[in-house]
Amino acid sequence: MNPTLQKILCFGSITIDRVNRSPRHRFDVAGKGLNVCRVLSQLGKPSLHLTTLGGDLRPLFLEKSRQEGLSVRWVESGSPIRFCYTLIDEKEGSVTELIENAGAVEEGAEGRLREAYEKLLADCGTVVIAGTKAPGFSGEIVPFMVRRAKERGRRVVLDLWGEDLLNSLPYSPDVIKPNLLEFAATFAPNLIHNGELPGEGAAAAAVKEAVLEICKKLSIEYRCGIVLTRGLKPVWLVSGGVPDEYPVAPAPRALNTTGSGDAFTAGLASALDAGLRAAVAEGARCGALNAGFLQVGTIRG
Ligand SMILES: Nc1ncnc2c1ncn2[C@@H]1O[C@H](COP(=O)(O)OP(=O)(O)OP(=O)(O)O)[C@@H](O)[C@H]1O
Ligand SMILES: [Mg+2]
């Protein structure tokens, strides 16, 4: 519900307030939903991306998706597709994201999306809802999608946080998979200081204890698996009140870790038949593969 066109620009090094020229760059369709769809299709899983699209660049978005073999079903958003920019400084090893906030979808977009969604539910096994929706949608759209999917017996995986996550939990999504910071911002904002969680020492141990306690309760109350990714640190997973960890091996040649969470979500969703731990293993495999490519949300060059 928030597609984007993505420029990726690599620089030997970036100097602020100077002209910087990029010898290596890409232009792709992206956004959490599209990224998940791309990785699923690369895994050989039939998948379809449902979104809102609008403005002059919609034909370009659709053509670029088609070139990648991705199925996109869209309804009119009445607002132009935004851009995101990734700046890679090879000397610093830094990856900087510049994100345009999306314009609001027009009145009527949500109704059209609901209608298209209901039709697609008939033929789908798993619904993945990923990312933050564009402004203009009501707070009801995501919980509605989760409720309808569960009423029709579909599997639901959520890579989102905040109100959308809180209001979706009562419908028992199968797995929720925010990163740790997003989870803390949703359920325990008091643990966050200056936008960060403590990474080491006694404070980090206290965060772990507090977070896992919340996860245990939520996983029992809402009968859902909880997977919290933490970049290169081991993934925390909780199912039926029982916590577990899955180690992460650093990708040998990490180029761009943006979208590793989306690749993880796709891998996880694709492998849930094998159980939560096996699905986390597949998620971690895909997240690591994504890190090795410049493109965001891909496991193939
Ligand atoms: N450098 C890396 N090497 C290997 N695996 C990685 C690396 N970075 C991320 N991963 C894998 O991807 C998973 C998701 O990463 P992370 O927690 O950074 O996601 P995220 O914050 O949701 O990212 P995004 O939303 O940008 O996709 C990690 O749990 C890990 O398994
Ligand atoms: Mg993420």
mmCIF file of C-alpha atoms and ligand atoms in Angstrom:
data_model
loop_
_atom_site.group_PDB
_atom_site.id
_atom_site.type_symbol
_atom_site.label_atom_id
_atom_site.label_comp_id
_atom_site.label_asym_id
_atom_site.label_seq_id
_atom_site.Cartn_x
_atom_site.Cartn_y
_atom_site.Cartn_z
ATOM 1 C CA MET A 1 0.000 0.000 0.000
ATOM 2 C CA ASN A 2 2.971 2.283 -0.531
ATOM 3 C CA PRO A 3 4.856 1.458 -3.751
ATOM 4 C CA THR A 4 7.985 3.317 -4.777
ATOM 5 C CA LEU A 5 10.483 3.827 -7.574
ATOM 6 C CA GLN A 6 13.967 3.304 -6.229
ATOM 7 C CA LYS A 7 17.258 4.826 -7.365
ATOM 8 C CA ILE A 8 20.414 3.230 -6.005
ATOM 9 C CA LEU A 9 23.545 5.319 -6.422
ATOM 10 C CA CYS A 10 27.034 4.035 -5.532
ATOM 11 C CA PHE A 11 29.936 6.396 -4.893
ATOM 12 C CA GLY A 12 33.582 5.771 -4.149
ATOM 13 C CA SER A 13 32.969 8.310 -1.412
ATOM 14 C CA ILE A 14 30.361 11.002 -0.842
ATOM 15 C CA THR A 15 31.290 14.577 0.031
ATOM 16 C CA ILE A 16 28.467 16.724 1.385
ATOM 17 C CA ASP A 17 28.056 20.122 -0.283
ATOM 18 C CA ARG A 18 30.016 19.017 -3.391
ATOM 19 C CA VAL A 19 29.115 17.529 -6.775
ATOM 20 C CA ASN A 20 29.235 13.724 -6.397
ATOM 21 C CA ARG A 21 29.228 11.512 -9.508
ATOM 22 C CA SER A 22 28.050 7.923 -9.403
ATOM 23 C CA PRO A 23 29.755 5.406 -11.684
ATOM 24 C CA ARG A 24 27.290 2.652 -10.720
ATOM 25 C CA HIS A 25 23.558 3.093 -10.305
ATOM 26 C CA ARG A 26 20.234 1.274 -10.643
ATOM 27 C CA PHE A 27 16.605 2.138 -11.103
ATOM 28 C CA ASP A 28 13.998 -0.355 -9.884
ATOM 29 C CA VAL A 29 10.435 -0.803 -8.805
ATOM 30 C CA ALA A 30 10.301 -1.353 -5.057
ATOM 31 C CA GLY A 31 8.307 -0.922 -1.858
ATOM 32 C CA LYS A 32 7.949 -3.585 0.832
ATOM 33 C CA GLY A 33 5.078 -5.405 -0.895
ATOM 34 C CA LEU A 34 6.749 -5.489 -4.278
ATOM 35 C CA ASN A 35 10.065 -6.604 -2.750
ATOM 36 C CA VAL A 36 8.383 -9.525 -0.999
ATOM 37 C CA CYS A 37 6.596 -10.444 -4.234
ATOM 38 C CA ARG A 38 9.883 -10.341 -6.165
ATOM 39 C CA VAL A 39 11.697 -12.641 -3.745
ATOM 40 C CA LEU A 40 8.756 -15.058 -3.637
ATOM 41 C CA SER A 41 8.758 -15.263 -7.409
ATOM 42 C CA GLN A 42 12.544 -15.792 -7.388
ATOM 43 C CA LEU A 43 11.906 -18.675 -4.979
ATOM 44 C CA GLY A 44 9.584 -20.156 -7.589
ATOM 45 C CA LYS A 45 6.419 -19.400 -5.606
ATOM 46 C CA PRO A 46 3.494 -18.037 -7.618
ATOM 47 C CA SER A 47 2.808 -14.621 -6.127
ATOM 48 C CA LEU A 48 0.872 -11.504 -6.902
ATOM 49 C CA HIS A 49 1.380 -7.971 -5.633
ATOM 50 C CA LEU A 50 -1.781 -6.001 -4.900
ATOM 51 C CA THR A 51 -1.293 -2.270 -4.560
ATOM 52 C CA THR A 52 -2.577 1.180 -5.386
ATOM 53 C CA LEU A 53 -0.855 3.049 -8.222
ATOM 54 C CA GLY A 54 -1.344 6.460 -9.786
ATOM 55 C CA GLY A 55 0.219 9.346 -11.690
ATOM 56 C CA ASP A 56 2.338 9.593 -14.833
ATOM 57 C CA LEU A 57 4.796 6.934 -13.742
ATOM 58 C CA ARG A 58 2.291 4.108 -13.329
ATOM 59 C CA PRO A 59 2.936 2.706 -16.840
ATOM 60 C CA LEU A 60 6.654 2.693 -16.071
ATOM 61 C CA PHE A 61 6.080 0.891 -12.769
ATOM 62 C CA LEU A 62 3.974 -1.743 -14.497
ATOM 63 C CA GLU A 63 6.399 -2.189 -17.387
ATOM 64 C CA LYS A 64 9.405 -2.580 -15.115
ATOM 65 C CA SER A 65 7.468 -5.100 -12.993
ATOM 66 C CA ARG A 66 6.522 -6.998 -16.146
ATOM 67 C CA GLN A 67 10.157 -7.084 -17.261
ATOM 68 C CA GLU A 68 11.008 -8.780 -13.962
ATOM 69 C CA GLY A 69 8.199 -11.285 -14.433
ATOM 70 C CA LEU A 70 6.206 -9.903 -11.490
ATOM 71 C CA SER A 71 2.401 -9.959 -11.401
ATOM 72 C CA VAL A 72 0.933 -6.688 -10.185
ATOM 73 C CA ARG A 73 -2.773 -6.082 -9.615
ATOM 74 C CA TRP A 74 -3.488 -2.410 -8.980
ATOM 75 C CA VAL A 75 -6.307 0.002 -8.292
ATOM 76 C CA GLU A 76 -6.198 3.770 -8.859
ATOM 77 C CA SER A 77 -4.545 5.639 -5.989
ATOM 78 C CA GLY A 78 -5.082 9.140 -7.375
ATOM 79 C CA SER A 79 -1.595 10.101 -6.198
ATOM 80 C CA PRO A 80 1.814 9.865 -7.912
ATOM 81 C CA ILE A 81 4.275 7.096 -7.105
ATOM 82 C CA ARG A 82 7.013 8.332 -4.792
ATOM 83 C CA PHE A 83 10.766 7.909 -5.127
ATOM 84 C CA CYS A 84 13.280 6.481 -2.677
ATOM 85 C CA TYR A 85 17.033 6.870 -3.027
ATOM 86 C CA THR A 86 19.778 4.669 -1.605
ATOM 87 C CA LEU A 87 23.212 6.280 -1.429
ATOM 88 C CA ILE A 88 26.112 3.877 -0.975
ATOM 89 C CA ASP A 89 29.470 5.265 0.112
ATOM 90 C CA GLU A 90 31.963 2.497 -0.614
ATOM 91 C CA LYS A 91 34.801 4.087 1.360
ATOM 92 C CA GLU A 92 32.715 4.537 4.501
ATOM 93 C CA GLY A 93 30.791 1.309 3.880
ATOM 94 C CA SER A 94 27.640 3.324 4.606
ATOM 95 C CA VAL A 95 24.150 2.894 3.134
ATOM 96 C CA THR A 96 21.955 6.009 3.407
ATOM 97 C CA GLU A 97 18.253 5.930 2.628
ATOM 98 C CA LEU A 98 16.434 9.042 1.431
ATOM 99 C CA ILE A 99 12.690 8.454 1.476
ATOM 100 C CA GLU A 100 10.009 10.638 -0.063
ATOM 101 C CA ASN A 101 6.840 10.571 2.001
ATOM 102 C CA ALA A 102 4.018 9.395 -0.231
ATOM 103 C CA GLY A 103 1.108 11.702 -1.051
ATOM 104 C CA ALA A 104 -2.310 10.689 0.261
ATOM 105 C CA VAL A 105 -4.348 8.202 -1.752
ATOM 106 C CA GLU A 106 -7.632 9.705 -2.939
ATOM 107 C CA GLU A 107 -11.007 9.020 -1.414
ATOM 108 C CA GLY A 108 -12.337 5.856 -2.976
ATOM 109 C CA ALA A 109 -8.931 4.168 -3.282
ATOM 110 C CA GLU A 110 -9.486 2.163 -0.113
ATOM 111 C CA GLY A 111 -12.886 0.904 -1.269
ATOM 112 C CA ARG A 112 -11.416 -0.179 -4.609
ATOM 113 C CA LEU A 113 -8.559 -1.926 -2.865
ATOM 114 C CA ARG A 114 -10.918 -3.803 -0.532
ATOM 115 C CA GLU A 115 -12.950 -4.998 -3.484
ATOM 116 C CA ALA A 116 -9.889 -6.201 -5.416
ATOM 117 C CA TYR A 117 -8.548 -7.875 -2.275
ATOM 118 C CA GLU A 118 -11.761 -9.819 -1.635
ATOM 119 C CA LYS A 119 -11.640 -11.195 -5.176
ATOM 120 C CA LEU A 120 -7.997 -12.224 -4.919
ATOM 121 C CA LEU A 121 -8.527 -13.991 -1.580
ATOM 122 C CA ALA A 122 -10.466 -16.682 -3.408
ATOM 123 C CA ASP A 123 -7.292 -17.974 -5.054
ATOM 124 C CA CYS A 124 -4.562 -17.345 -2.531
ATOM 125 C CA GLY A 125 -2.922 -19.525 0.104
ATOM 126 C CA THR A 126 -0.941 -16.942 2.050
ATOM 127 C CA VAL A 127 -1.440 -13.218 2.489
ATOM 128 C CA VAL A 128 1.656 -11.169 3.316
ATOM 129 C CA ILE A 129 1.085 -7.570 4.353
ATOM 130 C CA ALA A 130 4.332 -5.649 4.478
ATOM 131 C CA GLY A 131 5.283 -2.076 5.270
ATOM 132 C CA THR A 132 3.612 1.158 6.180
ATOM 133 C CA LYS A 133 0.542 2.147 4.202
ATOM 134 C CA ALA A 134 0.422 5.471 2.343
ATOM 135 C CA PRO A 135 -1.462 8.339 3.991
ATOM 136 C CA GLY A 136 -5.133 8.545 3.061
ATOM 137 C CA PHE A 137 -5.955 4.954 4.026
ATOM 138 C CA SER A 138 -8.045 4.506 7.149
ATOM 139 C CA GLY A 139 -6.785 2.574 10.156
ATOM 140 C CA GLU A 140 -9.295 -0.136 9.267
ATOM 141 C CA ILE A 141 -7.828 -1.388 6.003
ATOM 142 C CA VAL A 142 -5.071 -3.623 7.402
ATOM 143 C CA PRO A 143 -7.141 -5.213 10.213
ATOM 144 C CA PHE A 144 -9.920 -5.738 7.638
ATOM 145 C CA MET A 145 -7.518 -7.613 5.348
ATOM 146 C CA VAL A 146 -6.263 -9.791 8.194
ATOM 147 C CA ARG A 147 -9.792 -10.537 9.397
ATOM 148 C CA ARG A 148 -11.086 -11.474 5.954
ATOM 149 C CA ALA A 149 -8.070 -13.669 5.206
ATOM 150 C CA LYS A 150 -8.443 -15.548 8.484
ATOM 151 C CA GLU A 151 -12.206 -15.917 8.032
ATOM 152 C CA ARG A 152 -11.444 -17.608 4.731
ATOM 153 C CA GLY A 153 -8.796 -19.849 6.241
ATOM 154 C CA ARG A 154 -5.777 -18.214 4.628
ATOM 155 C CA ARG A 155 -2.346 -18.025 6.225
ATOM 156 C CA VAL A 156 -1.350 -14.476 7.187
ATOM 157 C CA VAL A 157 2.167 -13.089 7.664
ATOM 158 C CA LEU A 158 2.562 -9.483 8.819
ATOM 159 C CA ASP A 159 5.723 -7.420 8.428
ATOM 160 C CA LEU A 160 4.363 -4.237 9.939
ATOM 161 C CA TRP A 161 4.175 -2.444 13.250
ATOM 162 C CA GLY A 162 2.339 0.252 15.231
ATOM 163 C CA GLU A 163 -1.438 0.629 15.160
ATOM 164 C CA ASP A 164 -1.834 -1.640 12.127
ATOM 165 C CA LEU A 165 -0.126 -4.461 13.992
ATOM 166 C CA LEU A 166 -1.943 -3.807 17.284
ATOM 167 C CA ASN A 167 -5.334 -3.733 15.606
ATOM 168 C CA SER A 168 -4.636 -6.847 13.500
ATOM 169 C CA LEU A 169 -3.570 -9.108 16.374
ATOM 170 C CA PRO A 170 -7.137 -9.856 17.543
ATOM 171 C CA TYR A 171 -7.682 -11.723 14.248
ATOM 172 C CA SER A 172 -4.767 -14.071 14.960
ATOM 173 C CA PRO A 173 -2.315 -13.621 12.082
ATOM 174 C CA ASP A 174 -0.136 -16.744 11.767
ATOM 175 C CA VAL A 175 3.180 -14.930 12.080
ATOM 176 C CA ILE A 176 4.158 -11.343 12.834
ATOM 177 C CA LYS A 177 7.652 -10.320 11.800
ATOM 178 C CA PRO A 178 8.652 -6.753 12.606
ATOM 179 C CA ASN A 179 12.261 -5.951 13.369
ATOM 180 C CA LEU A 180 13.112 -5.570 17.059
ATOM 181 C CA LEU A 181 13.001 -1.771 17.046
ATOM 182 C CA GLU A 182 9.578 -1.743 15.355
ATOM 183 C CA PHE A 183 8.310 -4.310 17.875
ATOM 184 C CA ALA A 184 9.584 -2.251 20.799
ATOM 185 C CA ALA A 185 8.091 0.940 19.333
ATOM 186 C CA THR A 186 4.733 -0.855 19.186
ATOM 187 C CA PHE A 187 4.642 -2.720 22.491
ATOM 188 C CA ALA A 188 7.271 -1.165 24.753
ATOM 189 C CA PRO A 189 8.264 2.341 23.598
ATOM 190 C CA ASN A 190 9.717 2.993 27.065
ATOM 191 C CA LEU A 191 12.646 0.713 26.104
ATOM 192 C CA ILE A 192 13.717 3.075 23.304
ATOM 193 C CA HIS A 193 16.064 6.000 24.000
ATOM 194 C CA ASN A 194 17.032 8.529 21.327
ATOM 195 C CA GLY A 195 15.506 6.286 18.680
ATOM 196 C CA GLU A 196 17.580 3.264 19.666
ATOM 197 C CA LEU A 197 17.592 0.207 21.904
ATOM 198 C CA PRO A 198 20.671 -0.495 24.048
ATOM 199 C CA GLY A 199 22.870 -2.948 22.110
ATOM 200 C CA GLU A 200 25.093 -4.288 24.871
ATOM 201 C CA GLY A 201 25.504 -4.965 28.564
ATOM 202 C CA ALA A 202 22.933 -5.146 31.333
ATOM 203 C CA ALA A 203 20.578 -2.717 29.581
ATOM 204 C CA ALA A 204 20.468 -4.944 26.477
ATOM 205 C CA ALA A 205 19.818 -8.002 28.662
ATOM 206 C CA ALA A 206 16.931 -6.162 30.346
ATOM 207 C CA VAL A 207 15.471 -5.314 26.932
ATOM 208 C CA LYS A 208 15.679 -8.960 25.890
ATOM 209 C CA GLU A 209 13.918 -10.097 29.027
ATOM 210 C CA ALA A 210 11.168 -7.489 28.715
ATOM 211 C CA VAL A 211 10.617 -8.106 24.998
ATOM 212 C CA LEU A 212 10.512 -11.890 25.294
ATOM 213 C CA GLU A 213 8.064 -11.636 28.178
ATOM 214 C CA ILE A 214 5.728 -9.570 25.984
ATOM 215 C CA CYS A 215 6.210 -11.997 23.083
ATOM 216 C CA LYS A 216 5.343 -14.994 25.245
ATOM 217 C CA LYS A 217 2.077 -13.387 26.330
ATOM 218 C CA LEU A 218 1.128 -12.178 22.832
ATOM 219 C CA SER A 219 1.936 -15.498 21.180
ATOM 220 C CA ILE A 220 -0.391 -17.307 23.573
ATOM 221 C CA GLU A 221 -3.184 -14.723 23.691
ATOM 222 C CA TYR A 222 -3.339 -14.264 19.906
ATOM 223 C CA ARG A 223 -2.124 -17.734 18.869
ATOM 224 C CA CYS A 224 0.485 -16.268 16.568
ATOM 225 C CA GLY A 225 4.162 -16.897 15.940
ATOM 226 C CA ILE A 226 6.443 -13.928 16.587
ATOM 227 C CA VAL A 227 9.720 -13.421 14.744
ATOM 228 C CA LEU A 228 11.927 -10.448 15.573
ATOM 229 C CA THR A 229 14.848 -9.761 13.265
ATOM 230 C CA ARG A 230 17.833 -7.789 14.554
ATOM 231 C CA GLY A 231 20.133 -7.255 11.587
ATOM 232 C CA LEU A 232 23.245 -9.359 12.126
ATOM 233 C CA LYS A 233 22.248 -10.455 15.618
ATOM 234 C CA PRO A 234 20.402 -13.758 16.166
ATOM 235 C CA VAL A 235 16.704 -13.714 15.317
ATOM 236 C CA TRP A 236 14.316 -14.117 18.247
ATOM 237 C CA LEU A 237 11.303 -16.309 17.618
ATOM 238 C CA VAL A 238 8.473 -17.181 19.969
ATOM 239 C CA SER A 239 5.724 -19.709 19.412
ATOM 240 C CA GLY A 240 3.092 -20.850 21.924
ATOM 241 C CA GLY A 241 4.895 -18.960 24.691
ATOM 242 C CA VAL A 242 8.235 -20.683 24.018
ATOM 243 C CA PRO A 243 11.188 -18.480 22.999
ATOM 244 C CA ASP A 244 13.977 -19.608 20.677
ATOM 245 C CA GLU A 245 16.878 -18.014 18.773
ATOM 246 C CA TYR A 246 18.240 -18.477 15.295
ATOM 247 C CA PRO A 247 21.844 -17.449 14.500
ATOM 248 C CA VAL A 248 22.667 -15.113 11.603
ATOM 249 C CA ALA A 249 25.861 -15.657 9.602
ATOM 250 C CA PRO A 250 27.121 -12.388 8.044
ATOM 251 C CA ALA A 251 26.900 -12.348 4.245
ATOM 252 C CA PRO A 252 30.482 -12.631 2.940
ATOM 253 C CA ARG A 253 30.241 -9.584 0.665
ATOM 254 C CA ALA A 254 27.390 -7.381 1.907
ATOM 255 C CA LEU A 255 26.679 -4.628 -0.634
ATOM 256 C CA ASN A 256 23.248 -3.369 0.400
ATOM 257 C CA THR A 257 21.290 -4.786 3.324
ATOM 258 C CA THR A 258 18.246 -2.620 2.610
ATOM 259 C CA GLY A 259 15.366 -4.992 1.869
ATOM 260 C CA SER A 260 16.947 -7.912 3.732
ATOM 261 C CA GLY A 261 13.927 -7.774 6.026
ATOM 262 C CA ASP A 262 11.616 -8.031 3.005
ATOM 263 C CA ALA A 263 13.615 -10.947 1.590
ATOM 264 C CA PHE A 264 13.437 -12.564 5.040
ATOM 265 C CA THR A 265 9.657 -12.120 5.081
ATOM 266 C CA ALA A 266 9.341 -13.773 1.666
ATOM 267 C CA GLY A 267 11.537 -16.713 2.630
ATOM 268 C CA LEU A 268 9.676 -17.159 5.912
ATOM 269 C CA ALA A 269 6.251 -17.025 4.248
ATOM 270 C CA SER A 270 7.366 -19.524 1.613
ATOM 271 C CA ALA A 271 8.513 -22.124 4.122
ATOM 272 C CA LEU A 272 5.929 -22.046 6.920
ATOM 273 C CA ASP A 273 4.621 -25.518 6.070
ATOM 274 C CA ALA A 274 7.858 -26.809 7.595
ATOM 275 C CA GLY A 275 7.280 -25.057 10.945
ATOM 276 C CA LEU A 276 8.387 -21.736 12.389
ATOM 277 C CA ARG A 277 12.067 -22.504 12.996
ATOM 278 C CA ALA A 278 12.583 -23.948 9.518
ATOM 279 C CA ALA A 279 10.770 -20.928 8.065
ATOM 280 C CA VAL A 280 13.077 -18.592 10.006
ATOM 281 C CA ALA A 281 16.059 -20.493 8.576
ATOM 282 C CA GLU A 282 14.751 -19.916 5.054
ATOM 283 C CA GLY A 283 14.060 -16.272 5.910
ATOM 284 C CA ALA A 284 17.613 -15.808 7.160
ATOM 285 C CA ARG A 285 18.991 -17.471 4.019
ATOM 286 C CA CYS A 286 17.047 -15.052 1.825
ATOM 287 C CA GLY A 287 17.920 -12.019 3.986
ATOM 288 C CA ALA A 288 21.624 -12.862 3.658
ATOM 289 C CA LEU A 289 21.348 -13.353 -0.104
ATOM 290 C CA ASN A 290 19.663 -9.961 -0.488
ATOM 291 C CA ALA A 291 22.582 -8.297 1.294
ATOM 292 C CA GLY A 292 24.915 -9.448 -1.491
ATOM 293 C CA PHE A 293 23.133 -7.484 -4.234
ATOM 294 C CA LEU A 294 22.797 -3.819 -5.026
ATOM 295 C CA GLN A 295 19.109 -4.109 -5.841
ATOM 296 C CA VAL A 296 16.724 -3.855 -2.881
ATOM 297 C CA GLY A 297 14.594 -6.947 -2.201
ATOM 298 C CA THR A 298 16.221 -9.582 -4.381
ATOM 299 C CA ILE A 299 17.995 -12.898 -3.968
ATOM 300 C CA ARG A 300 19.246 -13.082 -7.553
ATOM 301 C CA GLY A 301 21.645 -10.917 -9.536
HETATM 302 N N1 LIG B 1 24.675 -8.278 6.484
HETATM 303 C C1 LIG B 1 23.858 -9.349 6.573
HETATM 304 N N2 LIG B 1 24.358 -10.597 6.399
HETATM 305 C C2 LIG B 1 23.578 -11.691 6.499
HETATM 306 N N3 LIG B 1 22.257 -11.648 6.786
HETATM 307 C C3 LIG B 1 21.696 -10.451 6.975
HETATM 308 C C4 LIG B 1 22.447 -9.231 6.883
HETATM 309 N N4 LIG B 1 21.610 -8.193 7.113
HETATM 310 C C5 LIG B 1 20.384 -8.733 7.336
HETATM 311 N N5 LIG B 1 20.426 -10.090 7.255
HETATM 312 C C6 LIG B 1 19.312 -11.050 7.423
HETATM 313 O O1 LIG B 1 18.104 -10.389 7.130
HETATM 314 C C7 LIG B 1 17.266 -10.365 8.300
HETATM 315 C C8 LIG B 1 16.486 -9.089 8.356
HETATM 316 O O2 LIG B 1 17.372 -8.008 8.551
HETATM 317 P P1 LIG B 1 16.946 -6.723 9.397
HETATM 318 O O3 LIG B 1 16.655 -7.112 10.800
HETATM 319 O O4 LIG B 1 18.004 -5.702 9.138
HETATM 320 O O5 LIG B 1 15.591 -6.340 8.649
HETATM 321 P P2 LIG B 1 14.787 -4.972 8.554
HETATM 322 O O6 LIG B 1 15.264 -4.005 9.599
HETATM 323 O O7 LIG B 1 13.370 -5.344 8.553
HETATM 324 O O8 LIG B 1 15.229 -4.445 7.096
HETATM 325 P P3 LIG B 1 14.352 -3.863 5.871
HETATM 326 O O9 LIG B 1 13.019 -3.460 6.409
HETATM 327 O O10 LIG B 1 15.182 -2.738 5.323
HETATM 328 O O11 LIG B 1 14.250 -4.918 4.839
HETATM 329 C C9 LIG B 1 18.205 -10.609 9.480
HETATM 330 O O12 LIG B 1 17.537 -11.231 10.546
HETATM 331 C C10 LIG B 1 19.236 -11.526 8.863
HETATM 332 O O13 LIG B 1 18.759 -12.849 8.891
HETATM 333 MG MG MG B 2 11.686 -4.461 7.666
#
